[in-house]
Coordinates of C-alpha atoms and ligand atoms in Angstrom, one line a residue:
X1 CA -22.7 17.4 18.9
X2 CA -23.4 18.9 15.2
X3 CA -21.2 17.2 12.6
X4 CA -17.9 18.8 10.9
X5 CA -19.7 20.5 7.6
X6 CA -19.0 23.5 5.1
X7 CA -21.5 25.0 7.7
X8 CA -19.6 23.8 10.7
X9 CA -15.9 25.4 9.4
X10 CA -16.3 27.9 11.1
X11 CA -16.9 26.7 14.5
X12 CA -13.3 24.9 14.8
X13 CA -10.8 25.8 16.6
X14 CA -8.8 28.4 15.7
X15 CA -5.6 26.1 15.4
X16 CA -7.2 23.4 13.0
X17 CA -6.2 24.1 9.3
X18 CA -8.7 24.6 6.6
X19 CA -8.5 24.1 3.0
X20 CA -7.2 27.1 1.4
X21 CA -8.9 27.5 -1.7
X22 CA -12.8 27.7 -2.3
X23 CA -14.0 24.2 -1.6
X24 CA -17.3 24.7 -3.1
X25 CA -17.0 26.2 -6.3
X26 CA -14.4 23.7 -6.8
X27 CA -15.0 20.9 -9.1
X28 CA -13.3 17.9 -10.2
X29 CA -10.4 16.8 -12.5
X30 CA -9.6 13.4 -10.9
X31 CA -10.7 10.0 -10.3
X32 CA -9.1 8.1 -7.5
X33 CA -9.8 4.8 -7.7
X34 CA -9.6 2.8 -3.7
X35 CA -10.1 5.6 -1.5
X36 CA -8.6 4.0 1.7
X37 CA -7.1 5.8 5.2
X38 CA -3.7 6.1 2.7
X39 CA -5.0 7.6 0.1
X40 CA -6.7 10.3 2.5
X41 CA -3.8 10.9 4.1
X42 CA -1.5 11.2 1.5
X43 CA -2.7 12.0 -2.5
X44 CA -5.8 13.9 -1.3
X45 CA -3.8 15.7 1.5
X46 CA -1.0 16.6 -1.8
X47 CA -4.2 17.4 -4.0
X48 CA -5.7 19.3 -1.4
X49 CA -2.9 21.7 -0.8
X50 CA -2.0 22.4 -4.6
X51 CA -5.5 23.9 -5.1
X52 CA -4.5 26.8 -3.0
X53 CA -2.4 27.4 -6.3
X54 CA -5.9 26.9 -8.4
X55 CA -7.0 24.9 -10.9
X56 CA -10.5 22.4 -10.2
X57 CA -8.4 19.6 -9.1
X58 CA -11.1 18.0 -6.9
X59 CA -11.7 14.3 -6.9
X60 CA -14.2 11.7 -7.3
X61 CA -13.3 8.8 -5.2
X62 CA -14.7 5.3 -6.6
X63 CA -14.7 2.2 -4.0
X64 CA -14.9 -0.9 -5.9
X65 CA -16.6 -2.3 -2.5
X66 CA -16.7 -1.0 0.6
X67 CA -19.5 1.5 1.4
X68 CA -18.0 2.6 4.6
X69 CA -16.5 6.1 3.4
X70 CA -19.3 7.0 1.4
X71 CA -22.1 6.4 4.3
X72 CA -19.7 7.9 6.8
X73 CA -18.7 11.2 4.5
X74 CA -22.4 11.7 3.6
X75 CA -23.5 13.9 6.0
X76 CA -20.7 15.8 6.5
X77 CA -20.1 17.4 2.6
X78 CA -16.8 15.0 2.4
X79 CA -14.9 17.3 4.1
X80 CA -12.8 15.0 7.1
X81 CA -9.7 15.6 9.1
X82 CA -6.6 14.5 8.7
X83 CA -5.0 14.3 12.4
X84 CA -1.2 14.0 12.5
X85 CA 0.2 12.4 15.1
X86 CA 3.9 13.4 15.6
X87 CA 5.8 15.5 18.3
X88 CA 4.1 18.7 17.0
X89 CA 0.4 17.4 16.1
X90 CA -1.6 19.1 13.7
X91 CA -5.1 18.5 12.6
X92 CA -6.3 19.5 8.8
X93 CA -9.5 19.5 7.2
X94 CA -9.6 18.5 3.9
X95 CA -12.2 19.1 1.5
X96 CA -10.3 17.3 -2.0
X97 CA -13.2 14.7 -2.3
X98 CA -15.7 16.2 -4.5
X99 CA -17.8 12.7 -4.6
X100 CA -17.9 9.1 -3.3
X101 CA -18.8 6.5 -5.2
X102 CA -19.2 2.7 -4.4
X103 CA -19.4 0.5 -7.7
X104 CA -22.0 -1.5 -7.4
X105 CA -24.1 1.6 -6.5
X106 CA -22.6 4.3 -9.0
X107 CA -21.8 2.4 -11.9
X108 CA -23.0 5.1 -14.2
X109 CA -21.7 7.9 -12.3
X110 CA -18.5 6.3 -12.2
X111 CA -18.0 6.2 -15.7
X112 CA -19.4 9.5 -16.5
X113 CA -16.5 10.8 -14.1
X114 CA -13.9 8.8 -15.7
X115 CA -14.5 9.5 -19.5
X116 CA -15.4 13.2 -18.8
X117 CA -13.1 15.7 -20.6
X118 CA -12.6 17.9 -17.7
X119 CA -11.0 14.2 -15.6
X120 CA -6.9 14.2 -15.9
X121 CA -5.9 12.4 -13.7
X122 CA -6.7 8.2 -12.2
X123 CA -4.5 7.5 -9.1
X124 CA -5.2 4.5 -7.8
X125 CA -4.8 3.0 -4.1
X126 CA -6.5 -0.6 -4.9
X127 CA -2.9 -2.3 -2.8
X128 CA -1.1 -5.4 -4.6
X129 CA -3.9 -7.9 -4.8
X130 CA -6.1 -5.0 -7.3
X131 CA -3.3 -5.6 -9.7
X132 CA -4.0 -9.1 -10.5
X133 CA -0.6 -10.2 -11.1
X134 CA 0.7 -13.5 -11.8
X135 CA 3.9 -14.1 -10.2
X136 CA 6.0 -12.7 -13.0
X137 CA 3.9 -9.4 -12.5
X138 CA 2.3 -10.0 -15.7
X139 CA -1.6 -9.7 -15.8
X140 CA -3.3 -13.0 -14.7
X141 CA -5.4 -13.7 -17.1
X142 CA -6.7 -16.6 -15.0
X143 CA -7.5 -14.3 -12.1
X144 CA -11.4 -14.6 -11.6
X145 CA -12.2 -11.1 -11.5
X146 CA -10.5 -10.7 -15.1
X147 CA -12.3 -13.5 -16.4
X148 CA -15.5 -12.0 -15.2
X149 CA -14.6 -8.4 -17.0
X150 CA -13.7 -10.4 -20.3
X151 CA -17.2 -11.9 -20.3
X152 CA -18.9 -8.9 -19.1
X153 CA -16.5 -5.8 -20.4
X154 CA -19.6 -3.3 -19.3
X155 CA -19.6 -4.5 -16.0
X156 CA -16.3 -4.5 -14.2
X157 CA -15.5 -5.7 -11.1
X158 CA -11.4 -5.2 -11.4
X159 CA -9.8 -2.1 -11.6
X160 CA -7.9 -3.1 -14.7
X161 CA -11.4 -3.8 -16.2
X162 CA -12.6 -0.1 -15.5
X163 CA -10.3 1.5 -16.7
X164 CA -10.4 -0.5 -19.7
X165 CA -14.1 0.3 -19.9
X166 CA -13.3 4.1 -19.3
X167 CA -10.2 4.0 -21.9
X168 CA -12.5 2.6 -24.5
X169 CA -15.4 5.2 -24.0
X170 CA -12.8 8.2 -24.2
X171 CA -10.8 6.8 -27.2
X172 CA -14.6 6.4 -28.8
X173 CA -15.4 9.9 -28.3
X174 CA -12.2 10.9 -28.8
X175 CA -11.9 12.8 -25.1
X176 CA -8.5 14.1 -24.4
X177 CA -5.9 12.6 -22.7
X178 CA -5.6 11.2 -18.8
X179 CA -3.1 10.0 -16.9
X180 CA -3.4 6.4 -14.9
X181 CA -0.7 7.1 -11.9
X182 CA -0.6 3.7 -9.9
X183 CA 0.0 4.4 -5.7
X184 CA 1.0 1.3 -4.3
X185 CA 3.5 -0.2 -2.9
X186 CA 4.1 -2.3 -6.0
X187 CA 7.6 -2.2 -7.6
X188 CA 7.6 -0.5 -11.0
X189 CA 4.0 -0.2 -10.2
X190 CA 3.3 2.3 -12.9
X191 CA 4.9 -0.1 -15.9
X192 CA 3.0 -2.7 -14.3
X193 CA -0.3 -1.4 -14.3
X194 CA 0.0 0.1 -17.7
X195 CA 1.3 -3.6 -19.1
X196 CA -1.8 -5.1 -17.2
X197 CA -4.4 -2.3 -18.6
X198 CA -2.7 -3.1 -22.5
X199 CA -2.6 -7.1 -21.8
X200 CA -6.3 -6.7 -20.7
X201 CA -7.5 -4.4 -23.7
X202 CA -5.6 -7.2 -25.7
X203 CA -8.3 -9.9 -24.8
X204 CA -11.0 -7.4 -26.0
X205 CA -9.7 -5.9 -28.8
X206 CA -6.1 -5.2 -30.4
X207 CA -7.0 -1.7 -31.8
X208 CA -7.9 -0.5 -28.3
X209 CA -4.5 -2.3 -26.5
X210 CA -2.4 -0.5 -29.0
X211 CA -4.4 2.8 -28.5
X212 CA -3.9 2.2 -25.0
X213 CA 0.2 2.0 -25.3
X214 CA 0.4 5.0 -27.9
X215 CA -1.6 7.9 -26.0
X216 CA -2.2 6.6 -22.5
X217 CA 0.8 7.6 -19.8
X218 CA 1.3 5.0 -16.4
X219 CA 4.0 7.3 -14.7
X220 CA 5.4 5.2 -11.8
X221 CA 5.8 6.3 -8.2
X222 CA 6.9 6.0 -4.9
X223 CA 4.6 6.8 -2.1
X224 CA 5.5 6.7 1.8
X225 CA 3.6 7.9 4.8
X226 CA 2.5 5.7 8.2
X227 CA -1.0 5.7 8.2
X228 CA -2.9 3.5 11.0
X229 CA -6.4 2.6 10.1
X230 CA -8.9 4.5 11.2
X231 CA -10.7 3.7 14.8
X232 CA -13.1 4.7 17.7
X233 CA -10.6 6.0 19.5
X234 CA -9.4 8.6 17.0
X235 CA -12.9 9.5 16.1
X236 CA -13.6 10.5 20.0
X237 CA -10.2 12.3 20.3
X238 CA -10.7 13.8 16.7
X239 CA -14.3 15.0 18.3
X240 CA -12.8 16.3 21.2
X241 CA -10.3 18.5 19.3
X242 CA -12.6 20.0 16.9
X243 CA -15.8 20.0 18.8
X244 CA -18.0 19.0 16.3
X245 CA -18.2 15.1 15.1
X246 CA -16.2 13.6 12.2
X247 CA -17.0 10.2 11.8
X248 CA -14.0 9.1 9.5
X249 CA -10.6 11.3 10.3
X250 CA -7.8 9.8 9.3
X251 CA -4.4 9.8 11.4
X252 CA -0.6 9.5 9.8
X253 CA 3.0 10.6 10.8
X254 CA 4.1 14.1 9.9
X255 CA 6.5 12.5 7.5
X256 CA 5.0 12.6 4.0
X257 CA 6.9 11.5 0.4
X258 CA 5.6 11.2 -3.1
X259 CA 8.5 11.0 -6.1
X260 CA 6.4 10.7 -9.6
X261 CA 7.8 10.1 -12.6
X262 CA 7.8 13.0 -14.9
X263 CA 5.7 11.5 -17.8
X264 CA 2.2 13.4 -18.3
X265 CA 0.0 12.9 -21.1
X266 CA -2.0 15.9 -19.8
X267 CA -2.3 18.6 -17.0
X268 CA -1.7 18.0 -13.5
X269 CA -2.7 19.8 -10.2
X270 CA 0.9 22.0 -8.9
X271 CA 2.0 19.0 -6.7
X272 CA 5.5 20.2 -7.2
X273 CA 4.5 23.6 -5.4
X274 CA 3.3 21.1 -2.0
X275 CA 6.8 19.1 -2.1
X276 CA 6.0 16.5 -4.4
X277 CA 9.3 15.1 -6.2
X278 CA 9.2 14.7 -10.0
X279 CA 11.9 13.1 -11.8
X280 CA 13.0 10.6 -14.6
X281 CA 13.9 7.7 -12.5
X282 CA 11.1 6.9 -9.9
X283 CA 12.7 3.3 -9.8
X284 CA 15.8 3.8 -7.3
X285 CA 13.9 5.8 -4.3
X286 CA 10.7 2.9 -5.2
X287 CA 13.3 0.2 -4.3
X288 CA 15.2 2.0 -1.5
X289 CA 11.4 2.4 -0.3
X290 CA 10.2 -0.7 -0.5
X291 CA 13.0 -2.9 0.8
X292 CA 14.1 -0.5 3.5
X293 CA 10.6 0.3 5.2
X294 CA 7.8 -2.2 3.8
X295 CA 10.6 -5.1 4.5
X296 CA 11.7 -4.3 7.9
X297 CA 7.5 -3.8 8.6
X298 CA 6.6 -6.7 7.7
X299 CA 9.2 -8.5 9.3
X300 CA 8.4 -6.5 12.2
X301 CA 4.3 -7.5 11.9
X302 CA 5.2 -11.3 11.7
X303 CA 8.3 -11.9 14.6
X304 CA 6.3 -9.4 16.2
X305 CA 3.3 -11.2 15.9
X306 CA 4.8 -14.6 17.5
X307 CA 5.7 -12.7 20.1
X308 CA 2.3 -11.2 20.8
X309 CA 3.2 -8.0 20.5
X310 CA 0.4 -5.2 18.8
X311 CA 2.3 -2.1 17.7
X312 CA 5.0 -1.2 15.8
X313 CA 6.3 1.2 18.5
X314 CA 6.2 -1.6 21.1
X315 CA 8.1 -3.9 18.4
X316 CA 11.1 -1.9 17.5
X317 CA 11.1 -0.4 21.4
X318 CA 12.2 -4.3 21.9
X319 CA 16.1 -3.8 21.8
X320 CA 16.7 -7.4 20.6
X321 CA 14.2 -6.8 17.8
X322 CA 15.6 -3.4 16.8
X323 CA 19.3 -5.0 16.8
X324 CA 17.8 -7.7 14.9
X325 CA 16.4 -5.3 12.0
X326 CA 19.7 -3.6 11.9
X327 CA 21.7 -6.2 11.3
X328 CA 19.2 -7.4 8.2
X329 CA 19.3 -3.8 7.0
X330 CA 22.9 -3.7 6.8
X331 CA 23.7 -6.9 5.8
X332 CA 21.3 -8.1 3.3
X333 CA 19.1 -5.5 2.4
X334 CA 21.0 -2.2 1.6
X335 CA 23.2 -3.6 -0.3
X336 CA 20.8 -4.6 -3.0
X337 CA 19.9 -1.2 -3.3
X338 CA 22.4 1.4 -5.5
X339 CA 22.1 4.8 -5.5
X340 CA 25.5 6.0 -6.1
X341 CA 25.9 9.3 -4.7
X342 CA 22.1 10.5 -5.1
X343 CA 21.2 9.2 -1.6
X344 CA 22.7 8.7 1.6
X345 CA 21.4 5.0 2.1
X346 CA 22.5 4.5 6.1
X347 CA 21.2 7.5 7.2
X348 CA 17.7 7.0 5.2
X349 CA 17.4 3.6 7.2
X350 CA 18.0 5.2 10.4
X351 CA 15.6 7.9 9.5
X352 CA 12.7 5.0 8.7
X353 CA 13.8 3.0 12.0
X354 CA 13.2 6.4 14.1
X355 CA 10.0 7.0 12.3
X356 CA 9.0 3.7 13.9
X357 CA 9.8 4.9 17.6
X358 CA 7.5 7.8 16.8
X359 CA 5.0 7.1 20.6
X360 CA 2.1 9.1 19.5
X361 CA 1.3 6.6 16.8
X362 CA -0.4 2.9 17.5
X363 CA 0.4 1.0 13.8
X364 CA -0.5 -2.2 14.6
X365 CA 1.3 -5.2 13.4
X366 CA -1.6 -7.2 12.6
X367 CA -2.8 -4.2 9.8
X368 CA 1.2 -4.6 8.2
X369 CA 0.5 -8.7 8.1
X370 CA -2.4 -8.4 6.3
X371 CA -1.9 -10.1 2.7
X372 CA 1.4 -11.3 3.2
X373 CA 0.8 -13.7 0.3
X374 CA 0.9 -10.4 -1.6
X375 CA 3.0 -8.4 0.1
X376 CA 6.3 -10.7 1.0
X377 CA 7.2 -11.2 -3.1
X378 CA 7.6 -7.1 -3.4
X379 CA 9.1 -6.1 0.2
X380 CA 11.3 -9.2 0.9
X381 CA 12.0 -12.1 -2.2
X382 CA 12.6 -9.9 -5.0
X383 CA 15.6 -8.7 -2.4
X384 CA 16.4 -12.3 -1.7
X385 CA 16.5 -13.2 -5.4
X386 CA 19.2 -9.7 -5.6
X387 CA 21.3 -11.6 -3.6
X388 CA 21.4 -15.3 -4.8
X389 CA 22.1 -13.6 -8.1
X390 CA 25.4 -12.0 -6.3
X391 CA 26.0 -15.4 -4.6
X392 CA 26.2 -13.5 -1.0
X393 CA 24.4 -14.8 1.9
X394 CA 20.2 -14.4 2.4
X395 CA 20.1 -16.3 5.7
X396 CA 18.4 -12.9 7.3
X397 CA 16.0 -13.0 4.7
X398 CA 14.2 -16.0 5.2
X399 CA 13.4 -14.7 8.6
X400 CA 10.9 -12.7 7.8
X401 CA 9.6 -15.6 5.3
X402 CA 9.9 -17.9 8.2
X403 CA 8.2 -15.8 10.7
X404 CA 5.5 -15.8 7.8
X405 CA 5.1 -19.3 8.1
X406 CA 5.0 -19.8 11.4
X407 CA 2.2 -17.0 12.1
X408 CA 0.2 -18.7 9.7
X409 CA 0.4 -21.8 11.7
X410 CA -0.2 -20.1 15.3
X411 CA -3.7 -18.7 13.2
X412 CA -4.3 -21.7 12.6
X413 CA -3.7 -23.5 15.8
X414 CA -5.6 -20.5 17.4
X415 CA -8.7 -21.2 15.0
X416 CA -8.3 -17.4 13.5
X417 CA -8.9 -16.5 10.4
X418 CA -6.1 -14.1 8.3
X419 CA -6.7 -11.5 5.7
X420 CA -4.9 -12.5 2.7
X421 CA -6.6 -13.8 -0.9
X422 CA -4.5 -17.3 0.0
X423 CA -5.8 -17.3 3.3
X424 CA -8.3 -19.8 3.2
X425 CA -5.7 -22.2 1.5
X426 CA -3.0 -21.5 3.5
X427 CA -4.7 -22.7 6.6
X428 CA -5.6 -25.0 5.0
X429 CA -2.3 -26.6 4.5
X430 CA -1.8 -25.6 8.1
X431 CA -4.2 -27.8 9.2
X432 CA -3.5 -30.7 7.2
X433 CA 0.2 -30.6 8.7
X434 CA -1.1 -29.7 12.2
X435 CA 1.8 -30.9 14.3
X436 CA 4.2 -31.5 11.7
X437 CA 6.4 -28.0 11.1
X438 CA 8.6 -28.8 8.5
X439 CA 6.2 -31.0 6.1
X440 CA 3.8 -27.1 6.2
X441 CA 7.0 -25.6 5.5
X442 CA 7.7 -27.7 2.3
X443 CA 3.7 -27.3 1.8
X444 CA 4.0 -23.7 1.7
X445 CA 7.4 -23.1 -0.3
X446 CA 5.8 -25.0 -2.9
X447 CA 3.3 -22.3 -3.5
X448 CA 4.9 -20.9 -6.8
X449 CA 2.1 -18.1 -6.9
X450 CA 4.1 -16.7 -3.8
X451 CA 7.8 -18.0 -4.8
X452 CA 8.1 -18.9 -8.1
X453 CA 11.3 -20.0 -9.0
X454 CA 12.3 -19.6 -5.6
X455 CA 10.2 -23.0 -4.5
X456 CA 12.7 -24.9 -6.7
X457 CA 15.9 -23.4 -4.8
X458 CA 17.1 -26.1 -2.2
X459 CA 19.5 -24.0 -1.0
X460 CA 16.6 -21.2 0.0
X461 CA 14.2 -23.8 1.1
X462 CA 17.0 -25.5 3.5
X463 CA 17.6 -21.8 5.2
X464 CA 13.8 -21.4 5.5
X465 CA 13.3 -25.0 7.3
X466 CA 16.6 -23.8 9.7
X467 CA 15.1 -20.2 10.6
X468 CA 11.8 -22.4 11.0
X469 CA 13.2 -24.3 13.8
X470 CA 15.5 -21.6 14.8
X471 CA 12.0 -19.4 15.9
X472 CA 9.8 -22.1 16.4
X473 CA 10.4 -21.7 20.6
X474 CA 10.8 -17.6 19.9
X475 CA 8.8 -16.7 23.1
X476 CA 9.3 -13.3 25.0
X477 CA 11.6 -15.9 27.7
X478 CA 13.9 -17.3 24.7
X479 CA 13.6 -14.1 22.5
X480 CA 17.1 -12.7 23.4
X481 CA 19.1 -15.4 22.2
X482 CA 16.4 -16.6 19.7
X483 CA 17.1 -13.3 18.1
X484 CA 20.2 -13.0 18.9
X485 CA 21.5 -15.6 17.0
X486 CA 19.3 -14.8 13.6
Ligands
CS2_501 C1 2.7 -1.1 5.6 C2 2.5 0.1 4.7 O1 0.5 -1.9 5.9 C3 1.6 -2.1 5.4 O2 1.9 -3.2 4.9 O3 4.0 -1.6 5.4 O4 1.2 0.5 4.6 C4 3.4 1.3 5.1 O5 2.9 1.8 6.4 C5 3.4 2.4 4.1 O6 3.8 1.9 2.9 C6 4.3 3.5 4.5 O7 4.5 4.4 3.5

């Protein structure tokens, strides 16, 4: 079979979508740094469609270390579907990435990209962990990767330490101005970033840091689409559609939302011609976001996961589980959240939960428990902390944070590794307190890179240890009144 290519377009099917503007005399005006399945299926999907209103808008995507979407794009001029799997499927081609890079590859390449005068724009995808954070979501200046980029400014290996690189090049040649637009599910994630970018060009050099804050914009944003990772089995069916080989589509939901804050330092591609929301205050649909649907997914990923069930779908399918959610989302979640009368808050929970029965989509749990280490201080304690503040209750809370725990042990017990940049030491402590639930527990909670202050609240600690026990016999038997009674 001959591979999707600019010569292969037209050879598809006359249903599949094509980019509507001239791919190849197109060239590129932004950097995106982390090109993974979400950023495919979202910015570069948003990018892609705002060129059929012009501009050279393309982009030059910049892995700090996988390789796998550069070798897999290679032969096929970059140009790869985006299939979306809803209740009226679609497929797309998109042809938004211009180049791939891989760092340790493209070093130079990279950098001539990022301080070029005709590159607006860096959105990044790099997901909590790329921040380097402490756990006051200041930059850790401890973090290894930072220390490396200190020592060796030229050669980064952290995205804060690029674009520090990049930002100094342009300020010494005086190249006009770009905008850093964070994409991850990071609360205030643009304010963030830019604070980390400023505390980093700090260590280097004070001229530069305050160059940085005077001329250099961080707009924050909120970002939302399902997007499984990519597998075999959508590359065949992806094949079968088009007739010719892609050998990295992408899937997603048909649902697709990007609010960015309205703060430019420089031209942008007509995103808010291709339904992209720009306003002043990114901060109340980033919180409704990131409480409502990253919460309730990864508490679905870990009660899910002690009940060895794969999907998302099959999880909230589970009436016990759904009820379960529910009651957390009404309870303890939404009302940490005010919107006064700019959103209807129930009815954009109940539009999230049925986005979760969507049948044509396998999200699997075990991609949503992936760095919960990273993951659980955003989508479920900074909520928690909301309501110890307003003295009401946070019992439903610590299930996910218990369910947390206790997948961590069954990984353990199994001998199973987990994805998270604790992982290693959290089985760790697993190990040592094989056997022994509630000395982990106290092991765990005492992690104040996860909890901070939170590991010196008895009253939080003593709900975690109950929920513990309460779902330390959760098995598909006991799972109705397990859950029942959370
Ligand atoms: C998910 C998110 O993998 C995860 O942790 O919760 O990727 C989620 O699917 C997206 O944020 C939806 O917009």
């Amino acid at each position: 079979m001959a591979n999707l290519n600019a010569s292969t377009l037209a050879t598809l099917p006359r249903e599949v979508k094509l980019p509507q503007y001239d791919v190849a005399s197109t060239t590129s005006g932004i950097v995106h740094i982390g090109p993974g399945a979400f950023h495919r299926a979202h910015q570069a999907v948003y990018t892609d469609l705002a060129m059929a209103h012009g501009g050279n808008w393309r982009i030059d995507a910049v892995s700090m270390r996988s390789k796998t979407l550069k070798d897999k794009l290679a032969e096929q001029d970059n140009l790869y579907s985006l299939v979306v799997l809803d209740n009226q499927p679609y497929t797309q081609i998109i042809g938004a990435l211009n180049n791939v890079y891989v760092l340790s590859e493209d070093r130079s390449a990279i950098m001539a990209s990022l301080t070029a005068p005709t590159t607006h724009i860096v959105t990044l995808t790099i997901t909590e962990k790329g921040y380097c954070l402490d756990n006051q979501g200041k930059l850790d200046a401890a973090h290894p990767d930072i220390m490396h980029d200190k020592d060796f400014p030229d050669e980064p290996i952290s995205a804060i330490g690029l674009l520090v690189a990049a930002l100094s090049a342009r300020k010494a040649a005086n190249t006009g101005d770009i905008t850093i637009v964070s994409c991850d599910n990071v609360s205030d994630n643009g304010s963030k970033l830019g604070a980390a970018v400023v505390a980093f060009a700090n260590l280097l050099d004070a001229e530069l840091a305050q160059w940085i804050k005077s001329n250099i914009a961080f707009p924050n944003t909120m970002v939302d689409s399902i997007t499984p990772a990519t597998d075999e089995a959508l590359v065949e069916q992806t094949a079968a559609a088009l007739g010719v080989t892609d050998r990295w589509p992408i899937q997603r939901e048909a649902f697709t939302q990007w609010v960015v804050e309205d703060k430019f330092s420089g031209p942008r591609p007509a995103w808010e011609k291709v339904g992209v929301t720009f306003t002043d205050d990114v901060n109340m649909f980033e919180k409704a976001k990131l409480r409502v649907l990253n919460g309730t997914h990864s508490t679905l990923a870990y009660v899910g996961s002690l009940l060895n069930i794969d999907t998302v779908y099959e999880a909230i399918s589970k009436p016990e589980i759904e009820a379960f959610v529910r009651r957390l989302l009404e309870t303890e979640i939404l009302p940490t959240i005010e919107v006064g009368n700019k959103m209807n808050l129930p009815a954009y929970a109940d539009a999230i939960l049925t986005r979760y029965h969507n049948k044509h989509i396998r999200h699997l749990l075990s991609q949503i428990a992936w760095d919960g280490s990273q993951k659980l201080p955003f989508r479920i304690l900074n909520t928690l902390r909301d309501r110890i503040k307003a003295k009401a209750s946070f019992e439903r809370l610590c299930v996910p944070v218990a369910a947390w725990l206790l997948f961590i042990a069954r990984r353990q017990q199994a001998g199973e590794n987990i994805t998270d940049p604790m992982g290693e030491h959290l089985l760790s402590l697993a190990e040592k307190h094989q056997g022994d639930t509630t000395a982990f527990t106290d092991a765990v909670l005492n992690e104040r890179d996860v909890f901070a202050e939170l590991s010196d609240n008895p009253a939080f600690r003593n709900t975690v240890h109950k929920k513990v026990q309460q779902m330390a016999s959760l098995n598909n038997e006991t799972m109705a009144q397990c859950l029942g009674e959370l």
